[in-house]
mmCIF file of C-alpha atoms in Angstrom:
data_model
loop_
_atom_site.group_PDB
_atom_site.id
_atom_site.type_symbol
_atom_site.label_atom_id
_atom_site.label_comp_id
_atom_site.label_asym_id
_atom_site.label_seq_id
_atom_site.Cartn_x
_atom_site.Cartn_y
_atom_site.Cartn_z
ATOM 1 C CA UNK A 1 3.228 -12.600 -22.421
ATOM 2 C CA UNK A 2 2.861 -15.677 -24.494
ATOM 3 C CA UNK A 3 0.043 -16.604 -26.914
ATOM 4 C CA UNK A 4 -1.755 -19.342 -25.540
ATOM 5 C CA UNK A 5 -1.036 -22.142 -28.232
ATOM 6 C CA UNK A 6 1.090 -24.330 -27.095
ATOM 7 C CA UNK A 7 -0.407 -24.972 -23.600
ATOM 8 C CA UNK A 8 -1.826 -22.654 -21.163
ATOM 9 C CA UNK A 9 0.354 -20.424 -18.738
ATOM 10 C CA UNK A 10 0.502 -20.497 -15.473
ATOM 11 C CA UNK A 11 0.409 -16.689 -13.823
ATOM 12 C CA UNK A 12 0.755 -16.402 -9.930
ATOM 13 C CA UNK A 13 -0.896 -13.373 -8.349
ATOM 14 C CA UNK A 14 0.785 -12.675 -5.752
ATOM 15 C CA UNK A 15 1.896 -8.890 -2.994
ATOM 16 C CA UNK A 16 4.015 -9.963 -0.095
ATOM 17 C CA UNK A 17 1.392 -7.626 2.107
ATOM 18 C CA UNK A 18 -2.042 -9.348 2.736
ATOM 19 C CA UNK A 19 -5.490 -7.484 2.112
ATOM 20 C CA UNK A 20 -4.313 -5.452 -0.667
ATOM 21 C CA UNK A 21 -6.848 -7.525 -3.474
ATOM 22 C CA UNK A 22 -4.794 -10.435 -4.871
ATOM 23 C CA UNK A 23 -8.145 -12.663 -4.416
ATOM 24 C CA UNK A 24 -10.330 -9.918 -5.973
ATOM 25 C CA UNK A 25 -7.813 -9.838 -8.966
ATOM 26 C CA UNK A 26 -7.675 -13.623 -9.280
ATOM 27 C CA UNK A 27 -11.784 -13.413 -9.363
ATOM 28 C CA UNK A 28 -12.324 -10.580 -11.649
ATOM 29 C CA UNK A 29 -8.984 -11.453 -13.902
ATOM 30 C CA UNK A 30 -9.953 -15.138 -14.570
ATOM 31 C CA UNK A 31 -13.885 -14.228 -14.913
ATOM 32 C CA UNK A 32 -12.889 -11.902 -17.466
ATOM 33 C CA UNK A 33 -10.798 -13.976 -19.552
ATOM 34 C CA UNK A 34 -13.461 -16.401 -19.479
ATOM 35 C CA UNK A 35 -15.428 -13.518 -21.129
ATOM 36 C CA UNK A 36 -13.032 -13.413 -23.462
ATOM 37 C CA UNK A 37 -13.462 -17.115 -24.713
ATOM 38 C CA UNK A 38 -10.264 -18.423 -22.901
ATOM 39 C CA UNK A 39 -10.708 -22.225 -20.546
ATOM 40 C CA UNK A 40 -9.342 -20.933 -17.102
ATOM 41 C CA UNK A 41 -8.701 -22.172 -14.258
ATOM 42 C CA UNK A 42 -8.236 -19.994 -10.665
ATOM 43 C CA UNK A 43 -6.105 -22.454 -7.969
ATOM 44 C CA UNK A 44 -6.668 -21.164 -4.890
ATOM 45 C CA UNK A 45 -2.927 -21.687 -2.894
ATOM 46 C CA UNK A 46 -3.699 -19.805 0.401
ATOM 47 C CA UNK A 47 -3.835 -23.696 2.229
ATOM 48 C CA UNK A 48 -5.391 -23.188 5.730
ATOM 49 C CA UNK A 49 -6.620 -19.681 4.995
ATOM 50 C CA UNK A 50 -9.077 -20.184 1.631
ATOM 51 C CA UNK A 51 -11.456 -17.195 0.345
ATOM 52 C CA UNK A 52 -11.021 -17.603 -3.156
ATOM 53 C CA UNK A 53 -14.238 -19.674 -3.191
ATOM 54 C CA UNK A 54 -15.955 -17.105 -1.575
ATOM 55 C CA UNK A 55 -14.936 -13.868 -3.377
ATOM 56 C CA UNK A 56 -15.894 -15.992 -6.571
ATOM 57 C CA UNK A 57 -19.318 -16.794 -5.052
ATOM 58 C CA UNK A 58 -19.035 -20.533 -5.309
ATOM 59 C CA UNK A 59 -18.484 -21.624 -1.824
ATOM 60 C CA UNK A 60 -21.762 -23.881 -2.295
ATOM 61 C CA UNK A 61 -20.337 -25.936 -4.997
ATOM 62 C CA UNK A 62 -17.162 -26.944 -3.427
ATOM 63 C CA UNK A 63 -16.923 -30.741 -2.658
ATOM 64 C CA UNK A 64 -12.951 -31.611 -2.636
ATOM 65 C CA UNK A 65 -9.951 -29.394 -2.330
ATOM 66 C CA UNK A 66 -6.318 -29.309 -3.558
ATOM 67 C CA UNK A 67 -4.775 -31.030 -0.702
ATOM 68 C CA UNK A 68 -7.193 -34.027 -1.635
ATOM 69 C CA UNK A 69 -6.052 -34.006 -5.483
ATOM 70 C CA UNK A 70 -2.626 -34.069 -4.087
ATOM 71 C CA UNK A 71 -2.912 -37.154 -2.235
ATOM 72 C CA UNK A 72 -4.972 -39.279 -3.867
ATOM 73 C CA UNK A 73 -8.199 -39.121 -2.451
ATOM 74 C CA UNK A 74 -10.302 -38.129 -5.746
ATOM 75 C CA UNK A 75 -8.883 -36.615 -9.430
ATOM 76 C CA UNK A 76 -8.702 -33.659 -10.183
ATOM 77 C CA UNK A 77 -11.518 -33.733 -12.278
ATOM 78 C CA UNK A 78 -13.619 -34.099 -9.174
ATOM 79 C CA UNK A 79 -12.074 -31.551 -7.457
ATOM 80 C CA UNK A 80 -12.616 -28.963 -10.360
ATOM 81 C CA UNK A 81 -15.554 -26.280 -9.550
ATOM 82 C CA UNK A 82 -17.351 -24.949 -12.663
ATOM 83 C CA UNK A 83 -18.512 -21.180 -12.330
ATOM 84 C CA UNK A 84 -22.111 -20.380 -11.852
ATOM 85 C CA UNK A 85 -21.898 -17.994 -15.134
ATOM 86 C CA UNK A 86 -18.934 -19.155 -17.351
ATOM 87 C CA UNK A 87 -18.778 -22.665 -18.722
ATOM 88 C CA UNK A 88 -15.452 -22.398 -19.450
ATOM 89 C CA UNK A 89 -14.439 -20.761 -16.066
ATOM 90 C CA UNK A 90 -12.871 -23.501 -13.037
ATOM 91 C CA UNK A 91 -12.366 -22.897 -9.678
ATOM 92 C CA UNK A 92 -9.342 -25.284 -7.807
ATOM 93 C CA UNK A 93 -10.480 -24.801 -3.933
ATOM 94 C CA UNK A 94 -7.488 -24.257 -1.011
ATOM 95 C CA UNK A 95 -8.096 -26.604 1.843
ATOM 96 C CA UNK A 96 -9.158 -25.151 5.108
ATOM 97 C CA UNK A 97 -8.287 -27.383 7.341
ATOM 98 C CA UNK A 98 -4.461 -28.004 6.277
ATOM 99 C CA UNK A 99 -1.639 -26.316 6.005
ATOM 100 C CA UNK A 100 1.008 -24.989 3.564
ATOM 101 C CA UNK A 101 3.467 -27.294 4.584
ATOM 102 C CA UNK A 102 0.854 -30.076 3.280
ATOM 103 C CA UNK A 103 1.561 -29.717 -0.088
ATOM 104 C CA UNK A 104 5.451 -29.055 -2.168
ATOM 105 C CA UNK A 105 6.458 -27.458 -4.781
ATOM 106 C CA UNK A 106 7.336 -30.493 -7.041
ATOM 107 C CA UNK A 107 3.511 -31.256 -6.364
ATOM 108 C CA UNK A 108 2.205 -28.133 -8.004
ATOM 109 C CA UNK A 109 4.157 -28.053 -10.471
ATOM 110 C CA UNK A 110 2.863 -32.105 -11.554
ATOM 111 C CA UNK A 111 -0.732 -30.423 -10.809
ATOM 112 C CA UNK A 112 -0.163 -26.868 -13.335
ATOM 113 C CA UNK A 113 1.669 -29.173 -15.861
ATOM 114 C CA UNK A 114 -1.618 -31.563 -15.957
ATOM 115 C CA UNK A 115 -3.976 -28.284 -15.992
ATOM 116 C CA UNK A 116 -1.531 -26.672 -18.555
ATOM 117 C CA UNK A 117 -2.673 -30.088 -21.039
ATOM 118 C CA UNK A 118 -6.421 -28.047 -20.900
ATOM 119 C CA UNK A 119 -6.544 -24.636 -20.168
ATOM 120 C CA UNK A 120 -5.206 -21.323 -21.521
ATOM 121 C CA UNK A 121 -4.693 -19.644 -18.153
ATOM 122 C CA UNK A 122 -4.379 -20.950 -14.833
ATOM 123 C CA UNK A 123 -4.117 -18.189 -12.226
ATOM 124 C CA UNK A 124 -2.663 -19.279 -8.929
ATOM 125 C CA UNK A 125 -3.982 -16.867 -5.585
ATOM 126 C CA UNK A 126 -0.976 -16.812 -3.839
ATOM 127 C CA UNK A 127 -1.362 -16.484 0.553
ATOM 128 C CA UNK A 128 0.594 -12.820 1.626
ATOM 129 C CA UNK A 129 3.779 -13.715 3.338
ATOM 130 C CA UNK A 130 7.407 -15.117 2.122
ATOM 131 C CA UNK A 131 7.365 -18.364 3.206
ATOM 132 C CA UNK A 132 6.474 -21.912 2.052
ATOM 133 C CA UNK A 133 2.780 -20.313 0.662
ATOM 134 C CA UNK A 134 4.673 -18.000 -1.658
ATOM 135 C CA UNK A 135 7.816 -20.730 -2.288
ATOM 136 C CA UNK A 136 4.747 -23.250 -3.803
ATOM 137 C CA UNK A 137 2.698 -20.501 -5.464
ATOM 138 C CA UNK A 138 5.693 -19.630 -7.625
ATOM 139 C CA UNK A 139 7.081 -22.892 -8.015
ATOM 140 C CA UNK A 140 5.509 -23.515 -11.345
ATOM 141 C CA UNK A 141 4.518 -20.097 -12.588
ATOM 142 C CA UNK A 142 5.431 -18.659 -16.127
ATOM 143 C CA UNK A 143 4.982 -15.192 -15.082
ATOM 144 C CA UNK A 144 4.047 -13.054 -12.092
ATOM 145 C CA UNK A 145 1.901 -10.214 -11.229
ATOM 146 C CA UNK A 146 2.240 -8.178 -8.070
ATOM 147 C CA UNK A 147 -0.196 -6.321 -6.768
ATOM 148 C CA UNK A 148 -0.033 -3.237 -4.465
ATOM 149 C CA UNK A 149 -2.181 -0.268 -3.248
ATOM 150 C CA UNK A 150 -0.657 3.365 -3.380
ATOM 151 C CA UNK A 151 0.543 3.154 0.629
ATOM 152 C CA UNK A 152 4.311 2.862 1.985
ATOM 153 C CA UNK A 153 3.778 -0.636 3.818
ATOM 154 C CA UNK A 154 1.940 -2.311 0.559
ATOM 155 C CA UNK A 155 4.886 -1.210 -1.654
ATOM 156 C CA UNK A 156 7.718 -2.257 0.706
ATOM 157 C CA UNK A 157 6.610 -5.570 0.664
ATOM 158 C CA UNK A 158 5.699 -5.826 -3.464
ATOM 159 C CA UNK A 159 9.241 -4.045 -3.740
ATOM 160 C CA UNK A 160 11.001 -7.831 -1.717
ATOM 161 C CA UNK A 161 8.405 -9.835 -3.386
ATOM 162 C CA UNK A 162 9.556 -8.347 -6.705
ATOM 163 C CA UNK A 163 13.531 -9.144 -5.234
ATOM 164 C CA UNK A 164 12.393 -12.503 -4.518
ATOM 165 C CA UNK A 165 10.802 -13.172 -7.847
ATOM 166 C CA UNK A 166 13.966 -11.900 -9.845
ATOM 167 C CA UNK A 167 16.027 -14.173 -7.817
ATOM 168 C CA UNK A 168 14.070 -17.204 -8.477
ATOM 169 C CA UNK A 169 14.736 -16.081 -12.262
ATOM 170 C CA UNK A 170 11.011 -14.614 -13.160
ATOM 171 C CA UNK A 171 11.730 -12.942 -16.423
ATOM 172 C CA UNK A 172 8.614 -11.393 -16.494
ATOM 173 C CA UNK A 173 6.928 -9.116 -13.135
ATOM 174 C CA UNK A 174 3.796 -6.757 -13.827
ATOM 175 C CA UNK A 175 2.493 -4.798 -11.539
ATOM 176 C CA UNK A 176 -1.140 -3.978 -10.290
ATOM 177 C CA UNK A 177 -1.829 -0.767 -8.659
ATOM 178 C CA UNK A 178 -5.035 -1.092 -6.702
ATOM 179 C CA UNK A 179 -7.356 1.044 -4.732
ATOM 180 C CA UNK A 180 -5.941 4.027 -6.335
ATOM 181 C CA UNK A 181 -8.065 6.772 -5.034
ATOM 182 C CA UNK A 182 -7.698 9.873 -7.670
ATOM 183 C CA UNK A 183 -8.969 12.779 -6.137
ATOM 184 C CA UNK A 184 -6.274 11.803 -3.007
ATOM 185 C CA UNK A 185 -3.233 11.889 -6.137
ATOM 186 C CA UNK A 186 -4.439 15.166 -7.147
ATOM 187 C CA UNK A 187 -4.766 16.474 -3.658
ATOM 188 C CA UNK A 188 -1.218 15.154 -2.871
ATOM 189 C CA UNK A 189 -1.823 12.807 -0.139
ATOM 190 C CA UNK A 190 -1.749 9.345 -2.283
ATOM 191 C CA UNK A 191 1.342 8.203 -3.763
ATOM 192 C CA UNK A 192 0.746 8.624 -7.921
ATOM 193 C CA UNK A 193 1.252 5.655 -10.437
ATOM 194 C CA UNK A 194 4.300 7.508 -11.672
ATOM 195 C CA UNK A 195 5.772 7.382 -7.552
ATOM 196 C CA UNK A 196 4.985 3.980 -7.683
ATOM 197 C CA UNK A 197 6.648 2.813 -11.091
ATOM 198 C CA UNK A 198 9.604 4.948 -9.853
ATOM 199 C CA UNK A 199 10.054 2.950 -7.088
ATOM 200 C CA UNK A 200 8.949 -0.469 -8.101
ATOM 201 C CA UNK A 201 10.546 -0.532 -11.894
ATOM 202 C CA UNK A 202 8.758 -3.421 -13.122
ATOM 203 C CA UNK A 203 5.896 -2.759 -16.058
ATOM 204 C CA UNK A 204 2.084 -1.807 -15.372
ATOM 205 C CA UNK A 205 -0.710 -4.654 -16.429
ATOM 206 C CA UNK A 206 -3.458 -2.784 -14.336
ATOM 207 C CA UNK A 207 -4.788 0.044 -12.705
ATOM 208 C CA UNK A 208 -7.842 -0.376 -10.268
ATOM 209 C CA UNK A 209 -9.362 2.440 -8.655
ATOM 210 C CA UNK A 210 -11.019 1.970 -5.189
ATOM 211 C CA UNK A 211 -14.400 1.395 -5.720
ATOM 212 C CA UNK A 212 -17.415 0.405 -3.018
ATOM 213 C CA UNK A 213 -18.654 -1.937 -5.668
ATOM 214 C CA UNK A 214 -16.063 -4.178 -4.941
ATOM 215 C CA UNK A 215 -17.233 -4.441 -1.384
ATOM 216 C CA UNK A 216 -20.959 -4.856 -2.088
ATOM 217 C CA UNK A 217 -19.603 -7.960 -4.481
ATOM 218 C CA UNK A 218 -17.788 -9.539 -1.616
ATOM 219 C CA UNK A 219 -20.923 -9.949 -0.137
ATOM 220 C CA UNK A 220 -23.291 -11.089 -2.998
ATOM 221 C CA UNK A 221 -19.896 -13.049 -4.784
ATOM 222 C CA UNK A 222 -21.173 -11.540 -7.571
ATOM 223 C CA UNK A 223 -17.940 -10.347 -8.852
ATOM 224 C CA UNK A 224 -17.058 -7.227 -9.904
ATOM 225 C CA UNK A 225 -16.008 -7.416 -13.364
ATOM 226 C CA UNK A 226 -19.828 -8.923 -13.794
ATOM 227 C CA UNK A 227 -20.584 -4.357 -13.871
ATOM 228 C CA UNK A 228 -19.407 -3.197 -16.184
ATOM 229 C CA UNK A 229 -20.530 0.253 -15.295
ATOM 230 C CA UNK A 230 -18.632 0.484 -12.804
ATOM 231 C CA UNK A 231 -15.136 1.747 -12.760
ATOM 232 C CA UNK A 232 -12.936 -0.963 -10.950
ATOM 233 C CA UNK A 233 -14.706 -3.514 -12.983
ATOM 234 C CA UNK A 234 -13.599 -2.020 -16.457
ATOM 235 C CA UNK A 235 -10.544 -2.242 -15.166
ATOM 236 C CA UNK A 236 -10.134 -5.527 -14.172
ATOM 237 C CA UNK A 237 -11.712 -6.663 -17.965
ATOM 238 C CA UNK A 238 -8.639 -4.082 -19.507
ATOM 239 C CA UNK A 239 -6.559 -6.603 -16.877
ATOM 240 C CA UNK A 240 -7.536 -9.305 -18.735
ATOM 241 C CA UNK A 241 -7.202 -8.177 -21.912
ATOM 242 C CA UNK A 242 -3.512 -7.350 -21.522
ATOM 243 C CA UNK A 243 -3.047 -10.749 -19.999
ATOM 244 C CA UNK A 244 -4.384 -12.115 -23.777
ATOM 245 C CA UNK A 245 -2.223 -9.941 -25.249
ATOM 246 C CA UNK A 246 -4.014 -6.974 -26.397
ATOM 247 C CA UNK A 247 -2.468 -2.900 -26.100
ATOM 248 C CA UNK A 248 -5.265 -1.737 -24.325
ATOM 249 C CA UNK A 249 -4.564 2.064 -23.044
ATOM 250 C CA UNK A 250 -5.438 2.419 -19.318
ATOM 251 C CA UNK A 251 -8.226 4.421 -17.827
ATOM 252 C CA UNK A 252 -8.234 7.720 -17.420
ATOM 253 C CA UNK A 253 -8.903 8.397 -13.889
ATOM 254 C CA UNK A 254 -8.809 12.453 -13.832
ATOM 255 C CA UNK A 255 -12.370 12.689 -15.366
ATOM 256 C CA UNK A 256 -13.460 10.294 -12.169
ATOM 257 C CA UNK A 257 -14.011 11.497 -9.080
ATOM 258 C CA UNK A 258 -17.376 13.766 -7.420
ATOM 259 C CA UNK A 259 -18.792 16.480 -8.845
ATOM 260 C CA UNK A 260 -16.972 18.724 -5.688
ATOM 261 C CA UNK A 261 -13.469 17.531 -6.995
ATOM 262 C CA UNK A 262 -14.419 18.165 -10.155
ATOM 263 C CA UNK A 263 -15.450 21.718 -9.476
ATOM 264 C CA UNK A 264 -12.664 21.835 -7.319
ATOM 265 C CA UNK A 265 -9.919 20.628 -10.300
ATOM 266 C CA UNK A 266 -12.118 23.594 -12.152
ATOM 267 C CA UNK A 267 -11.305 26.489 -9.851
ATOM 268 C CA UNK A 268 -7.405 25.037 -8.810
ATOM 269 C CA UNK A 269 -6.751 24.987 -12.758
ATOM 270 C CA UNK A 270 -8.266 28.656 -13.216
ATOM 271 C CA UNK A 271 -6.225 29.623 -10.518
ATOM 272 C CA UNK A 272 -2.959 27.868 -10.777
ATOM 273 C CA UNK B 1 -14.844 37.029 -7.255
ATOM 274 C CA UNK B 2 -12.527 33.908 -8.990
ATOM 275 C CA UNK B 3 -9.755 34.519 -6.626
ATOM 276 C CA UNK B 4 -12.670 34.088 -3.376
ATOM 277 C CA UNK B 5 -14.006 30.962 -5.065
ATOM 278 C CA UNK B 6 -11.234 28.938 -5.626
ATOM 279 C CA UNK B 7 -10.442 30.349 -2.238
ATOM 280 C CA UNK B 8 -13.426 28.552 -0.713
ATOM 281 C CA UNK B 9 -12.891 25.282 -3.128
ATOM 282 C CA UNK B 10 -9.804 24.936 -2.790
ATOM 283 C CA UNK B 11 -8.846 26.058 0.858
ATOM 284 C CA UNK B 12 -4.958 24.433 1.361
ATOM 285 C CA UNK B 13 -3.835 24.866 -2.316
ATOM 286 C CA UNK B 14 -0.395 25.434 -0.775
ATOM 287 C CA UNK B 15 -0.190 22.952 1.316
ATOM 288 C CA UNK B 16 2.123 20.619 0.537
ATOM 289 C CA UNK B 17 0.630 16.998 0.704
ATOM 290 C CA UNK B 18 1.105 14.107 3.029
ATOM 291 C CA UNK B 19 2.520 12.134 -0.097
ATOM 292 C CA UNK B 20 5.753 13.610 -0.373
ATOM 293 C CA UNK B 21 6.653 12.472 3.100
ATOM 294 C CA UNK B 22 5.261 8.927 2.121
ATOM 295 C CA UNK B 23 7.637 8.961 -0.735
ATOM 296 C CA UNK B 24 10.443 10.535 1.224
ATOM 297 C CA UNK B 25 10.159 7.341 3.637
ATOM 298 C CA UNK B 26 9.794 4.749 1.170
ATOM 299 C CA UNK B 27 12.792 5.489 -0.872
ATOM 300 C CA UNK B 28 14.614 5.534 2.160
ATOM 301 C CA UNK B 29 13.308 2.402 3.567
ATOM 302 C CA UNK B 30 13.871 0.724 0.233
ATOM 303 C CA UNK B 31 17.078 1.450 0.238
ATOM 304 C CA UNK B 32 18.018 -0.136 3.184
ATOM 305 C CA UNK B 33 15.830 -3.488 2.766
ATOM 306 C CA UNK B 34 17.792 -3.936 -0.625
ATOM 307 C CA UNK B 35 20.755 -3.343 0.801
ATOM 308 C CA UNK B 36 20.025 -5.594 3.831
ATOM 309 C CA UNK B 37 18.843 -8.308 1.517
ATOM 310 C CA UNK B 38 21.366 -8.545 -1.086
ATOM 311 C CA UNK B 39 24.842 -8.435 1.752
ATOM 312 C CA UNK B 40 26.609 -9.213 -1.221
ATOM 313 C CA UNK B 41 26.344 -5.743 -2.917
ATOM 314 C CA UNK B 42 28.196 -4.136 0.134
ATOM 315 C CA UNK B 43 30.989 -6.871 -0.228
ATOM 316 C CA UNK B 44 31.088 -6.645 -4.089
ATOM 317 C CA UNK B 45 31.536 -2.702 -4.060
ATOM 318 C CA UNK B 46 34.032 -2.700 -1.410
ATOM 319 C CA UNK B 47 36.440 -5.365 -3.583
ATOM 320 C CA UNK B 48 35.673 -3.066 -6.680
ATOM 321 C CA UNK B 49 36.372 0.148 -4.413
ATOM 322 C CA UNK B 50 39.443 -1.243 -3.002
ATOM 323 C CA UNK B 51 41.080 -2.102 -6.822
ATOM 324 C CA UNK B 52 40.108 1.512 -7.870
ATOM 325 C CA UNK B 53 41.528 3.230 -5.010
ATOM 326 C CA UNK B 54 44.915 1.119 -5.179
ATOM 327 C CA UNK B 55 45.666 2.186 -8.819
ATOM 328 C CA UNK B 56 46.603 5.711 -6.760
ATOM 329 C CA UNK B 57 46.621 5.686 -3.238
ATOM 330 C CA UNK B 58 47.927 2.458 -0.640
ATOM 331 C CA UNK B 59 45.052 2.091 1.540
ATOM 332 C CA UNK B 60 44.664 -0.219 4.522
ATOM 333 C CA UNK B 61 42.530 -2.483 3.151
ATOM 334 C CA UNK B 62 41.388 -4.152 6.004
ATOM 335 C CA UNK B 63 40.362 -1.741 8.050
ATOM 336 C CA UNK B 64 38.092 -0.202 5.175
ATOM 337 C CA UNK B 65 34.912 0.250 6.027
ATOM 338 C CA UNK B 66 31.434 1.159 4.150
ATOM 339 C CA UNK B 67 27.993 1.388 4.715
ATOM 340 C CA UNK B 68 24.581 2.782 4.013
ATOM 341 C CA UNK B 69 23.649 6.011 6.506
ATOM 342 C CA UNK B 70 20.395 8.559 6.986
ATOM 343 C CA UNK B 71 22.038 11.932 6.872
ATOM 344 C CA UNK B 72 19.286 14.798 6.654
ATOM 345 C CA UNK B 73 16.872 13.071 5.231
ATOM 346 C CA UNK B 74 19.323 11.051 2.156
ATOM 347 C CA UNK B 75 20.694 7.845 1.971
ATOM 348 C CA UNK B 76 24.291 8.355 1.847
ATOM 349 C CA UNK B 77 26.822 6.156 0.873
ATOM 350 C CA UNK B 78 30.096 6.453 3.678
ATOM 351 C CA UNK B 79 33.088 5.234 3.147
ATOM 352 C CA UNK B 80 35.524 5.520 5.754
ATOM 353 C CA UNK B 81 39.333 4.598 3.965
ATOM 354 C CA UNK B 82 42.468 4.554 5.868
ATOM 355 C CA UNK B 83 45.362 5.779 3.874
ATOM 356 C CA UNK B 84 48.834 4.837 4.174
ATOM 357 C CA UNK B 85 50.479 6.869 1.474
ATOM 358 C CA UNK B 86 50.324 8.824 -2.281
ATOM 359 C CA UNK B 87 51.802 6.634 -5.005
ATOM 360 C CA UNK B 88 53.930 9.635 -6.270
ATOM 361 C CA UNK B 89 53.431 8.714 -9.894
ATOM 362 C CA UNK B 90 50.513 6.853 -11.854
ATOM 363 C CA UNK B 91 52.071 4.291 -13.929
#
């Protein structure tokens, strides 16, 4: 990863699968390297199909969308919508009522080279799928982050995505592991981090456990980074700390988990 | 007593866990969409094949045929190589 000096970067979030928690990573990534002092900006790419403005909890404040800075109809100044809790934390807003063949890739990239003039990170939420979505999400990205969750299907699909990103020359692929449920790895019925890496071979920027924070913070858009008690939303803030640049080690999730699987681990360690 | 506890925590210790058939699967599905994907692999390791193979052996080179195949539960590489006749020395 580059040091933010001489412009910002532009990092596309993107899975192949849908529902696996690119928008909750482009939320709790960009709110916490607003934390960390940095101008960012989260573009919301998912044309026809937007939640990024809700996830983020700013649904209210939206006036214009992308579609509209595209053509003309009011800057992108206008179009920008400032966080709630950050000052120095943007939201770019999908259109809903368009589609992904509205916009082109030459078109983004003129939009992320204007954006790269201001900010330090622009985060682009790409939509699931391989087509046009995907084609103008990574059209003007510096580097990419997949993310998956430990299941067969999700990792298929980040395993072409990653294919896909390597053939459009992406030098640089990290990979997210969400919804990682511990006491499941240690039972043996989740795939492990290790499985994962194994099968993936592209670095780790993040490890997420599954947490039902994140789903009371879909419905308050309070995100969940904002909690830092809880566990998925230290991990998202160790997220964006590695995006800036910092070695920060990653959580360790075998001290997690209830009091029965820990008194369980107890008695299967005694034992064997 | 430890033995009966860990007995009653820890109920299917042997069992062996769903996850080893979910990696089982995905390497073997992953093998096939890379394969599928990238067509050019196949046709790149069959020209490589076919130069290593001539060095000692005159094959028929257009009826050589290879391809990715399940065989209990691997991904195995088959190669199916008509031969025409032993060079009888290696130069």
């Amino acid at each position: 990863m580059m040091e933010p000096s001489n412009g910002g970067q532009v990092v596309v979030i993107t899975s192949g699968k849908g529902g696996v928690g690119k928008t909750t990573t482009v939320t709790n990534v960009s709110m916490g390297l607003a934390q960390l002092g940095f101008k960012v900006v989260a573009m919301d790419l998912d044309i026809g199909l937007k939640k990024l403005d809700l996830i983020m909890g700013l649904e209210n404040r939206v006036i214009y969308d992308i579609v509209q800075v595209i053509e003309g109809e009011c800057t992108l100044r206008q179009a920008l919508v400032k966080d709630r809790r950050f000052p120095n934390l943007f939201m770019l807003p999908a259109a809903q009522t368009r589609n992904k063949d509205d916009v082109t890739e030459e078109q983004i990239k003129n939009l992320c080279a204007e954006l790269k003039k201001e900010f330090d990170f622009i985060l682009i939420d790409c939509p699931a799928g391989i087509e046009r979505g995907f084609r103008n999400s990574i059209a003007a990205a510096d580097w990419a982050v997949v993310v998956t969750n430990p299941e067969v299907s999700a990792v298929r699909d980040a395993d072409r995505i990653i294919g896909m990103l390597e053939s459009a020359q992406f030098q640089d692929i990290k990979l997210v592991i969400n919804r990682i449920r511990p006491e499941m790895v240690r039972g043996g019925d989740m795939l492990s981090i290790d499985d994962l890496l194994n099968h993936l071979c592209i670095d780790l920027i993040g490890i997420v456990p599954e947490d039902d924070g994140v789903v009371i913070s879909t419905n308050t858009g309070e995100p969940i980074i904002l909690n830092q008690r809880s566990l998925a939303g230290r991990a998202f803030y160790n997220i964006a700390r590695r995006f800036a640049g910092e070695e920060v080690p990653f959580l360790d999730l075998n001290h997690t988990g209830s009091l029965w699987d820990r008194i369980r681990m107890f008695f299967s360690k005694q034992v064997g | 007593m430890l033995e009966f506890l860990s007995r009653l925590f820890w109920r299917d210790r042997d069992r062996i866990g769903s996850k080893h058939v979910a990696k089982e699967r995905l390497r073997l599905v992953l093998v096939h969409d890379r394969v599928n994907s990238c067509p050019q692999l196949l046709e790149a390791l069959k020209e490589d094949l076919i130069r290593v193979i001539r060095e000692y052996i005159e094959i028929d080179e257009d009826a050589l045929d290879i391809s990715f195949d399940n065989i209990d539960n691997t991904v195995a590489l088959v190669a199916n190589i008509p031969v025409l006749r032993i060079k009888k020395s290696i130069v």
